[in-house]
Amino acid sequence: MNRAARLALLLLLTPAAASAAMPLAIQAGILYPVSGPPVREALILIRDGRITFVGPAADRMFSADHQVITAAVVTPGLIDARATVGLSGLLNQPHDQDMLERSAPVQPELRAIDAYNGGDPLVTWVRSLGVTTVNTGHSPGMLVSGQTMVVKTSGSTRDREVLQPAAFITAALGGAGLNRAEGKAPGTRAKAVALLRAELIKAQEYVRQRALTDETKRPARDLRLEALGRALDGSQRLLITAHKAPDILAALRLAKEFNLRIVLDGCADAPLVLEEIRAAGFPVILHPTMARAGEETENLAMDTPAKLAAAGIPFAFQSGYESYVPKTRVVLFEAAVAAGRGLGFERALAGATLEAAKILGVADRIGSVEVGKDADLALFDGDPFEYTTRVTATVINGELFRDGPR
Amino acid sequence: MHFLPASSALLLLACAAPLFAQERPLALTGARIYPIDGEPIADGVLVVHQGKIVAVGAAGKVTVPAGAETRALPPGKVILPGLVDSHSHIGGAQGGDGSGALHPEVRVLDALDARHASIQRAQAGGITTANVMPGSGQLISGQTLYLKLRDGRIIDDLLIRLADGSPAGGLKMANGTNPMRSPGGPFPGTRAKAAAMVRDQFIKAQAYQAKIARAKGDPEKLPARDLGLEMIGEALAGRRVVQFHSHRHDDILTALRLRQEFGFKMVLHHVSEAGKVAPEIAAAGVPASAIVLDSPGGKLEARDLSFDTPAALEKAGAEVGLHSDDPVIDSRHFLRSAAIAVRAGMSRPAALRAVTLANAKMLGLDDRVGTLTAGKDADFIVLSGDPFSVYTQVEETWIEGRRVFDLTDPRDRTYALGGPGAGDPRRTPLCCYTSAWDIILAANGALQQ
């Protein structure tokens, strides 16, 4: 390409780039920053993808180069603390279902980032409903199914969009991690735990030997044991799906034995073992509030979020994994139903924003509307949780997305 | 084990209470009432007696009968007609199997459990009437049942009887990918084959009917009885509405074409792509029962499923209902579907109609249910607030003047919110109780009715 052509191309590309980088001034009838009390008639200024001002609109002038957006209600961009969008595609055909590898029961080396398709319509769909960040990756279904990543929903996997390329290692105890086919393991709950313990012990030994001073005595690199080694030293936490009370207790027992920092996922039976969960100190990424009850999840309840809050257990909302219709749930709706079933507005909003960011370890960047944080916002024309309110726009890294109103 | 005298007294009351529940008229006052067939009434009065609605109107304009029990509801309550769900699979519904694609002789009736937890949860969602159907894995998967979700002991207690005593119900049909399977078996492998198979079956039923007509009752000339053709005959005669599952816009048009050819009464179900053919649906005068899901996708033909469908059908002038498709949408979130339709532009009156009167018409039951009108069944629900708000709870569900759900009752509350026991079948009074405490609880529950 000659120089003139390159220049012409650059000029062609410039408007889009400029629009993405254009500073924004968001005027909110009411802003819920989550990190502090609501602000009426608020102003949020955004430049270079970051929030540069938050406060009453009356307190601050802004320059004419800002694009001005108004909304009745503004919240932090919503965070889906456990999703499969981008791996489990909209069409539900073999070519777009990458959330579960069934070739072996323990495959912690499977990275979400190697499978994530930010261009899947479901990513756009959840964004149109206020979700700006997802912790997405491999679904429950095997004992250790892979990993998750924390990524913005702006559609790609550029560095700015990916907060954590390797967020959690995903494990499942109880029914969700079993393979009941004849001759396959783990076929029972007890076998699953034994298998996982054996793998973790192998990883301990691997880590010890890899650190030997004599290089010749070190074992060859092993991606699987390396990943479990990260779970052991806490640099990549285990996200353990467990619904029945015995499975939740088994997860806590494992954490104690191996001194693991874990996050509990699902937890339909959480109200039956609240004291044990609180004492262990681990957060919960709770099953969707409207999840269907049955088998593993026969005891799930719509007021569990309220019970977790009352017990002082940190928790966040998730969309989880859906195998049929609807192909994904939406944390906006799951948090809304919890808000209406005893949790209340503010706690529900925190569970889909700042609490989620804290559990995912990304609260330094997202989860609240504060100066210096990423400019991720959800804009609404009314109470965000009311069924009849619409999401009018989202902002991700300072870029405006108008997918709706929806 | 022996009973304390007090418990025995309670037990007697428990037996006696239901007998007397209908004797006195009941007037509920102070609520905002949506009669559906008229404007909302800000300060309304609803009078029911012996299972029927006696009067509905504004305070001061309704004469409360002498001797009526009057319940003044706290401020802010809302009364709606009992919700009608035009498409549900509660009660353990089953239909045809994998042995074939055409099962008109199969009855969902033979699979249902009146005490199934899903029926209790539907009550908690405010549903009082439901079209319980077999699935969509066959071209014709069987006969559906229109049920009143009464607290029955056996399924017969939930049936709605037609004038001739037969239970009310429809015929479930489906097109698109669900009833298609890989070639070689008894299932169609393509859409055109599916339509041809249905046409073939309906032509056989026409011939069967003609033979019966020609026989003029002569046993010598009557054809051998065929349960399947008999049922299709009921559809052809307009006695049984075809409840037709169809997602893609071209599949919807195929269903309309079949109806035009054979002249049966039909309701379209799911209609994911109805927005693309809304004028055609409206012009055909065929009602459509839409589903509103939290996301599109999950299968190819639901790719373009949209919140906008009910609004698009309303704008086109079609009769539009909504359904739960429970377990696809839990019955407890049925009203939410109406609210999401409003979110996407449906009018509030049309959205309320879509979960009451429109569905009642689709089942041919609008003379009995679907509105709060004097003379209709006393099926109504009491809400804590606006029908479309996430902060609103269904507090009470009444069927034919009897309260079948009460949020303040611990057992009902479990069905409403979930938790241990929410998946268990409803326990029948005076059956299967294991402790004196259970009997006291049962007596208490009966007394509250």
mmCIF file with all atom_site columns, C-alpha atoms in Angstrom, chain A residues 197-210 225 228-229 232 257-260:
data_model
loop_
_atom_site.group_PDB
_atom_site.id
_atom_site.type_symbol
_atom_site.label_atom_id
_atom_site.label_alt_id
_atom_site.label_comp_id
_atom_site.label_asym_id
_atom_site.label_entity_id
_atom_site.label_seq_id
_atom_site.pdbx_PDB_ins_code
_atom_site.Cartn_x
_atom_site.Cartn_y
_atom_site.Cartn_z
_atom_site.occupancy
_atom_site.B_iso_or_equiv
_atom_site.pdbx_formal_charge
_atom_site.auth_seq_id
_atom_site.auth_comp_id
_atom_site.auth_asym_id
_atom_site.auth_atom_id
_atom_site.pdbx_PDB_model_num
ATOM 1  C CA . ARG A 1 197 ? -8.102 -34.796 46.030 1.00 0.00 ? 197 ARG A CA 1
ATOM 2  C CA . ALA A 1 198 ? -5.793 -37.168 44.175 1.00 0.00 ? 198 ALA A CA 1
ATOM 3  C CA . GLU A 1 199 ? -5.298 -34.601 41.408 1.00 0.00 ? 199 GLU A CA 1
ATOM 4  C CA . LEU A 1 200 ? -4.537 -31.834 43.888 1.00 0.00 ? 200 LEU A CA 1
ATOM 5  C CA . ILE A 1 201 ? -2.005 -34.053 45.670 1.00 0.00 ? 201 ILE A CA 1
ATOM 6  C CA . LYS A 1 202 ? -0.377 -34.800 42.313 1.00 0.00 ? 202 LYS A CA 1
ATOM 7  C CA . ALA A 1 203 ? -0.231 -31.069 41.660 1.00 0.00 ? 203 ALA A CA 1
ATOM 8  C CA . GLN A 1 204 ? 1.363  -30.427 45.068 1.00 0.00 ? 204 GLN A CA 1
ATOM 9  C CA . GLU A 1 205 ? 4.045  -32.952 44.244 1.00 0.00 ? 205 GLU A CA 1
ATOM 10 C CA . TYR A 1 206 ? 4.497  -31.460 40.762 1.00 0.00 ? 206 TYR A CA 1
ATOM 11 C CA . VAL A 1 207 ? 4.930  -27.965 42.153 1.00 0.00 ? 207 VAL A CA 1
ATOM 12 C CA . ARG A 1 208 ? 7.471  -29.240 44.692 1.00 0.00 ? 208 ARG A CA 1
ATOM 13 C CA . GLN A 1 209 ? 9.494  -31.079 42.049 1.00 0.00 ? 209 GLN A CA 1
ATOM 14 C CA . ARG A 1 210 ? 9.362  -28.193 39.558 1.00 0.00 ? 210 ARG A CA 1
ATOM 15 C CA . LEU A 1 225 ? -0.888 -29.832 36.914 1.00 0.00 ? 225 LEU A CA 1
ATOM 16 C CA . LEU A 1 228 ? -4.016 -26.996 39.569 1.00 0.00 ? 228 LEU A CA 1
ATOM 17 C CA . GLY A 1 229 ? -0.794 -25.625 41.071 1.00 0.00 ? 229 GLY A CA 1
ATOM 18 C CA . LEU A 1 232 ? -3.159 -24.453 45.235 1.00 0.00 ? 232 LEU A CA 1
ATOM 19 C CA . GLU A 1 257 ? -7.627 -29.659 53.437 1.00 0.00 ? 257 GLU A CA 1
ATOM 20 C CA . PHE A 1 258 ? -5.662 -27.892 50.691 1.00 0.00 ? 258 PHE A CA 1
ATOM 21 C CA . ASN A 1 259 ? -5.864 -24.385 52.125 1.00 0.00 ? 259 ASN A CA 1
ATOM 22 C CA . LEU A 1 260 ? -7.652 -23.209 48.980 1.00 0.00 ? 260 LEU A CA 1
#
